[in-house]
Amino acid sequence: MSALLLVVLAIVIFVVAYLTYGRYLAKTWGIDPSRKTPAHELEDGVDYCPAATPVLMGHHFSSIAGAGPINGPIQAAFFGWVPCFLWIVIGGIFFGAVQDFGAIFVSIRHKGMSLGEVIEENIGHKSKVLFTVFAWLVLLLVIAAFADIVAKSFIGASYGGSASNGSVATASLLFIPLAIAFGFCVYRKNAPMIVASVIGVLLLAACVAIGLACPLDLSKNFWIAFVFVYIMVASVTPVWILLQPRDYLSSFLLYFMMAAAVIGIVGATIVNPASTTFATPAFNGFVSGGQYLFPTLFITIACGAISGFHSLIGSGTTSKQLDNEKDALLVGYGSMLIECVLAVISLIAIATLSNNGTQAAVQEMLGLEAISPTVIFSTAIAKFFEVMGFSAGAVNATKTVIALAVSCFCLTSLDTGTRLGRFMFQELFATNKKGEKNVLSNMYVATIITAVCGFVLCLAGYTKVWPLFGAANQLVAVPALLAVATYLKKIGRNGKMLYFPIAFMSVATIVSMAFTFKNNIMAIVNGATGADLFTCILQDCIIIPLVVLAVILLIDGVQVLTGKKEA
């Protein structure tokens, strides 16, 4: 299969989908450019703050990207490139982009509140409490995992890392004051956006250059402590100071990374077509590597097709910054489709490095380092430039910039995730029984509790429950889609296009957790001991309430949709 043909086909399909299905949704749901958005109506300079469309696009895109669209397709590639490609395309257009767009839409129609508040108004208070607690716990897992990922990407050479890791750390630190300066110039000195953007991108390139020349050499423990202090400060800082400008500028890294990948594929194809043609099996069967295609594929490829985490971002931070309701289509639906392109590029990355499309094959070829999907991705893209005749230094710089980009997205998702956790915690304890403000609703208290819990989970070994994250993350998509569907029914708009995604994701997540539960039971029966036994028991104890939660939320939502229950 030709990598160039696959990526061009994907881009064309997604552009057509945006111009047709995306616009159809906007018209059907009743997007109204004349409505005042919460960013203007409730502007407070901290969380509610109107953002220019390119800036908000950068924030939302950077926050939802993370490492997900890179990791998922690479990890699922053993099923063959065809099922992966089809799920990315179909899932992205009819599931993920719809969810992301819908989450922003219902949130701006509910004063920028998170999905928990939307669910309470359109489904019921019980469902709101269950969803908010569950989503907050999922965010703690995200915070713990991403903090660990970022710390690992910063480790210096003397502590088991490499010069590349130290370069990423230096560039990332320099990026923080650059973002603050950008925000100050644009929002307080009214600097022209185009001029500020050009200068900001040039200075961002300078940060990368300094990082390559002056890598930091510090330990993982230092970086974990630094990351948690940073997110506690960043999550309560007014969005215009750090969140908006940093995410906007970091989005250029992602655009650069994707552009470099496409240029590399095109250039390498022209120089040597064989270097971008892969013989990876198109389909390896419904059972491959001991895993069933359903539900494994649809849980593993999350961010590249649909991810519940996206709905939390859309309804948590993005909706509070939307300048005009019409921008929800581009920011929500459009960002997801761009992320789908990245997922396709990731699929191409492992396919061009391996004849059978598995991480194990790439690891055998390149060494132990290649066990990381990010390393596989960066190696593949750098290889394209090597084929084009670039020097070893340029190839190495390309790999470092890609690693920096992924690290920036993880840090962005980490900051946004902490802010979202704070929002949910505040909303959950907004008032006490007398209607008075609860101390737990204070944003500083909520932030400290969220960050500390994430810190403890990070140190305590989040890896024991991380295998459940895929299903838990996809489970978040179910109430998110239900919230959109029930609101559309309430206002008399057509939301039937959401019914199949709701049903499909409900079955996929529940079946996935059922398989995990069964495998853990079999491991216990077969004599698992020590840490393995503890992990199996812990996971099964978490799975049971998750399945119960999913069923309760689904029943309540369906009853509202069928008219058997009022919110």
XYZ file of C-alpha atoms in Angstrom, residues 35-435:
401
model
C -26.438 34.301 20.341
C -24.212 35.703 23.042
C -21.748 33.063 24.229
C -20.869 32.436 27.908
C -17.378 33.834 27.240
C -18.985 37.270 26.778
C -21.979 36.888 29.061
C -19.982 35.637 32.069
C -16.537 37.032 31.300
C -14.449 37.025 34.495
C -10.898 37.178 33.146
C -9.997 33.851 34.774
C -11.967 30.999 33.162
C -14.509 32.851 31.008
C -12.534 34.806 28.452
C -13.335 35.242 24.719
C -10.559 33.972 22.476
C -9.870 34.604 18.825
C -10.798 31.549 16.751
C -7.172 30.598 15.855
C -6.168 30.885 19.524
C -9.073 28.768 20.761
C -8.481 26.283 17.953
C -4.886 25.993 19.134
C -5.934 25.470 22.746
C -8.565 22.858 21.960
C -6.428 21.019 19.407
C -3.377 20.893 21.686
C -5.460 19.751 24.649
C -7.227 16.901 22.872
C -4.161 15.711 20.944
C -1.746 14.520 23.631
C -0.059 11.259 22.700
C -3.351 9.447 22.043
C -3.624 9.747 18.239
C -0.022 8.529 17.989
C -0.153 5.682 20.494
C -3.553 4.202 19.615
C -3.088 3.387 15.903
C 0.436 2.061 16.521
C -0.740 -0.218 19.332
C -3.728 -1.487 17.322
C -1.868 -2.008 14.045
C -1.502 -5.762 14.594
C -5.099 -6.130 13.364
C -3.981 -4.825 9.964
C -4.066 -1.344 8.469
C -7.524 -1.622 6.853
C -9.644 -2.020 10.037
C -7.554 0.664 11.756
C -7.964 3.070 8.844
C -11.701 2.416 8.551
C -12.294 3.003 12.269
C -10.254 6.222 12.228
C -12.232 7.545 9.239
C -15.726 6.331 10.153
C -15.261 6.805 13.869
C -13.750 10.254 13.449
C -16.489 11.561 11.154
C -19.598 10.034 12.726
C -18.515 9.455 16.342
C -15.592 11.546 17.612
C -16.090 14.812 15.743
C -19.825 14.689 16.484
C -19.156 14.185 20.189
C -16.567 16.976 20.365
C -18.780 19.423 18.479
C -21.827 18.404 20.504
C -20.073 18.761 23.871
C -19.075 22.348 23.082
C -22.547 23.085 21.734
C -24.511 21.874 24.779
C -22.061 23.513 27.164
C -22.383 26.979 25.608
C -26.164 26.519 25.764
C -25.775 25.888 29.525
C -23.632 28.918 30.433
C -20.353 27.121 29.755
C -20.923 24.568 32.494
C -19.387 21.099 32.322
C -21.219 17.996 31.146
C -22.237 17.134 34.692
C -24.413 20.231 34.903
C -25.820 19.576 31.418
C -26.687 16.018 32.445
C -28.407 17.222 35.614
C -30.660 19.592 33.679
C -31.496 17.166 30.880
C -31.343 13.718 32.533
C -31.363 14.087 36.301
C -29.440 14.922 39.488
C -28.465 11.315 40.246
C -26.923 10.917 36.802
C -25.071 14.207 37.243
C -23.486 13.107 40.529
C -22.526 9.679 39.185
C -21.046 11.125 36.010
C -19.139 13.930 37.750
C -17.552 11.624 40.315
C -16.617 9.127 37.609
C -15.220 11.792 35.261
C -13.213 13.352 38.108
C -11.657 9.966 38.918
C -10.826 9.442 35.230
C -9.151 12.857 35.209
C -7.057 11.861 38.241
C -5.805 8.888 36.250
C -5.020 11.177 33.302
C -3.161 13.585 35.582
C -1.131 10.780 37.184
C -0.253 9.137 33.868
C 0.549 12.306 31.941
C 2.668 13.663 34.784
C 4.700 10.466 34.637
C 4.951 10.661 30.824
C 6.102 14.293 30.897
C 8.647 13.578 33.647
C 10.063 10.668 31.635
C 10.337 12.883 28.546
C 12.388 15.410 30.590
C 14.880 13.049 32.308
C 18.522 14.049 31.850
C 21.232 11.756 30.491
C 22.806 11.155 33.922
C 19.536 9.776 35.248
C 18.742 7.212 32.559
C 17.439 9.613 29.945
C 19.277 11.107 26.991
C 20.465 14.415 25.614
C 17.229 14.492 23.587
C 15.166 14.275 26.787
C 17.177 17.085 28.348
C 16.648 19.195 25.231
C 12.896 18.697 25.488
C 13.016 19.834 29.136
C 14.971 23.008 28.316
C 12.720 23.963 25.417
C 9.583 23.294 27.471
C 10.745 25.509 30.332
C 11.645 28.349 27.972
C 8.252 27.949 26.339
C 6.414 28.963 29.559
C 7.714 32.570 29.828
C 7.360 32.903 26.049
C 3.657 32.022 26.311
C 3.144 34.491 29.177
C 4.831 37.265 27.193
C 2.701 36.432 24.141
C -0.505 36.578 26.202
C 0.494 39.895 27.771
C 1.306 41.476 24.403
C -1.874 40.274 22.691
C -4.424 40.730 25.486
C -3.020 43.697 27.377
C -1.028 45.617 24.772
C -3.354 44.753 21.853
C -0.504 43.569 19.651
C -1.735 42.475 16.173
C -2.360 38.705 16.221
C -0.528 38.070 12.946
C 2.577 39.980 14.019
C 2.553 38.406 17.478
C 2.099 34.948 15.958
C 5.031 35.325 13.577
C 7.305 36.577 16.354
C 5.981 33.919 18.740
C 6.702 31.102 16.285
C 10.216 32.436 15.634
C 10.885 32.588 19.372
C 9.422 29.100 19.739
C 11.960 27.914 17.166
C 14.645 29.675 19.205
C 13.486 27.776 22.320
C 13.914 24.520 20.424
C 17.371 25.559 19.196
C 18.495 26.512 22.713
C 17.065 23.230 24.000
C 19.119 21.266 21.465
C 22.248 23.174 22.451
C 21.701 23.222 26.226
C 19.901 20.101 27.472
C 19.036 19.988 31.171
C 20.234 17.039 33.244
C 17.779 16.451 36.097
C 16.069 13.417 37.626
C 12.553 12.069 37.128
C 11.635 12.784 40.770
C 12.545 16.436 40.325
C 10.423 16.698 37.200
C 7.423 14.998 38.809
C 7.554 17.522 41.663
C 7.996 20.387 39.200
C 5.095 19.253 37.031
C 2.645 19.102 39.932
C 3.652 22.516 41.256
C 3.305 23.881 37.730
C -0.185 22.474 37.108
C -1.469 23.770 40.465
C -0.403 27.268 39.495
C -1.371 27.009 35.832
C -4.879 25.648 36.502
C -5.917 28.687 38.556
C -4.108 31.286 36.446
C -6.373 33.379 34.175
C -6.608 31.620 30.819
C -5.322 34.625 28.859
C -2.013 34.628 30.768
C -0.872 31.077 30.088
C -3.449 28.557 28.855
C -4.610 30.364 25.718
C -1.211 31.635 24.493
C 0.733 28.490 25.395
C -1.755 26.158 23.743
C -1.994 28.422 20.698
C 1.769 28.523 20.211
C 2.209 24.820 20.980
C -0.354 24.029 18.296
C 2.186 25.281 15.756
C 4.456 22.458 16.903
C 1.695 20.010 16.108
C 1.001 21.638 12.754
C 4.732 21.523 12.031
C 4.925 17.879 13.056
C 2.030 16.922 10.789
C 3.293 19.066 7.921
C 6.768 17.551 8.293
C 5.245 14.072 8.192
C 3.291 14.808 5.011
C 6.291 16.515 3.380
C 8.450 13.561 4.390
C 6.008 11.070 2.885
C 5.728 13.061 -0.360
C 9.460 13.730 -0.613
C 10.487 10.168 0.198
C 7.942 8.861 -2.321
C 9.464 11.027 -5.055
C 13.041 9.986 -4.179
C 12.339 6.317 -3.442
C 8.722 5.083 -3.693
C 9.669 1.802 -2.014
C 10.477 3.664 1.222
C 6.842 4.743 1.655
C 5.187 1.560 0.446
C 4.303 -0.991 3.105
C 3.502 -4.679 2.944
C 1.701 -4.790 6.265
C -1.291 -7.181 6.034
C -4.491 -5.329 5.266
C -6.413 -7.515 7.710
C -5.086 -10.001 10.257
C -8.436 -11.516 11.207
C -11.053 -10.915 13.866
C -8.730 -12.477 16.436
C -5.096 -11.388 16.326
C -2.387 -11.610 18.941
C -4.876 -13.188 21.324
C -7.119 -10.110 21.094
C -10.591 -9.827 19.601
C -11.066 -7.145 16.960
C -14.223 -6.132 18.802
C -13.956 -4.422 21.211
C -10.146 -4.113 21.363
C -9.708 -2.018 18.215
C -12.420 0.470 19.225
C -10.966 0.916 22.704
C -7.297 1.066 21.674
C -7.765 3.667 18.921
C -9.511 6.283 21.029
C -8.211 9.800 20.398
C -7.872 9.076 16.690
C -11.570 8.185 16.380
C -13.518 9.085 19.549
C -12.356 9.883 23.075
C -14.529 10.734 26.055
C -11.749 12.963 27.382
C -12.363 15.317 24.452
C -15.912 15.984 25.611
C -14.621 17.021 29.034
C -12.259 19.527 27.421
C -14.903 20.857 25.035
C -17.420 21.392 27.822
C -14.835 22.399 30.413
C -12.423 24.999 29.043
C -13.213 25.451 25.334
C -16.861 26.419 25.812
C -15.855 29.161 28.261
C -13.660 30.817 25.625
C -15.812 30.517 22.496
C -16.174 33.958 20.932
C -19.057 33.076 18.604
C -21.371 30.069 18.496
C -20.522 29.425 14.831
C -16.899 28.746 15.845
C -17.984 25.534 17.584
C -18.042 23.728 14.222
C -14.438 24.547 13.338
C -13.056 24.185 16.851
C -14.993 21.039 17.767
C -15.674 19.129 14.568
C -12.668 20.480 12.665
C -10.068 19.844 15.368
C -11.134 16.228 15.688
C -10.793 15.619 11.954
C -7.282 17.102 11.986
C -6.455 14.750 14.832
C -7.766 11.880 12.704
C -5.227 12.840 10.023
C -2.507 12.550 12.676
C -3.848 9.106 13.581
C -3.592 8.022 9.929
C -0.009 9.294 9.796
C 0.746 7.280 12.952
C -0.665 4.183 11.285
C 1.580 4.825 8.294
C 4.562 5.266 10.628
C 4.432 1.738 12.018
C 3.395 0.255 8.684
C 6.447 1.644 6.883
C 8.793 0.402 9.640
C 7.361 -3.105 9.851
C 6.134 -5.700 7.407
C 3.604 -7.101 9.852
C 2.585 -3.914 11.615
C 3.532 -4.766 15.196
C 5.529 -2.921 17.819
C 7.433 -6.144 18.513
C 8.718 -6.278 14.923
C 9.835 -2.653 15.056
C 11.471 -3.221 18.428
C 13.429 -6.152 17.018
C 14.527 -3.982 14.110
C 15.462 -0.821 15.976
C 16.236 -2.004 19.504
C 14.562 -1.742 22.893
C 14.078 2.011 22.628
C 11.491 1.532 19.885
C 9.019 -0.043 22.279
C 7.586 3.464 22.741
C 4.952 4.460 20.142
C 6.339 8.001 20.214
C 9.801 6.700 19.311
C 8.291 4.588 16.513
C 6.484 7.651 15.173
C 9.472 9.991 15.344
C 11.802 7.345 13.891
C 9.512 6.752 10.916
C 9.138 10.459 10.126
C 12.881 11.056 10.514
C 13.521 8.078 8.230
C 11.536 9.771 5.458
C 13.875 12.767 5.640
C 16.885 10.466 5.700
C 15.656 8.922 2.440
C 15.338 12.445 1.022
C 19.057 12.984 1.691
C 18.966 15.098 4.861
C 22.055 15.054 7.096
C 22.278 12.987 10.277
C 22.089 16.190 12.328
C 18.882 17.273 10.613
C 17.349 13.841 11.054
C 18.225 13.865 14.763
C 16.801 17.385 15.162
C 13.562 16.210 13.535
C 13.231 13.384 16.055
C 13.879 15.790 18.933
C 11.299 18.337 17.721
C 8.693 15.577 17.408
C 9.475 14.417 20.941
C 9.149 18.040 22.110
C 5.805 18.355 20.347
C 4.411 15.214 21.989
C 5.722 16.373 25.368
C 4.071 19.787 24.916
C 0.743 18.166 24.110
C 0.967 15.927 27.168
C 1.780 18.950 29.345
C -1.108 20.849 27.756
C -3.503 17.960 28.402
C -2.146 17.742 31.958
C -2.762 21.433 32.670
C -6.207 21.329 31.065
C -7.073 18.091 32.854
C -6.245 19.650 36.219
C -8.372 22.694 35.437
C -11.227 20.389 34.394
C -10.848 18.412 37.607
C -11.071 21.653 39.534
C -14.244 22.665 37.654
C -15.939 19.338 38.348
C -14.949 19.322 42.002
C -16.290 22.865 42.399
C -19.571 22.017 40.662
C -20.018 18.871 42.734
C -19.698 20.853 45.976
C -21.096 24.154 44.712
C -23.459 24.668 47.647
C -24.342 22.961 50.871
C -27.850 22.017 51.970
C -28.592 25.599 53.010
C -27.627 26.926 49.600
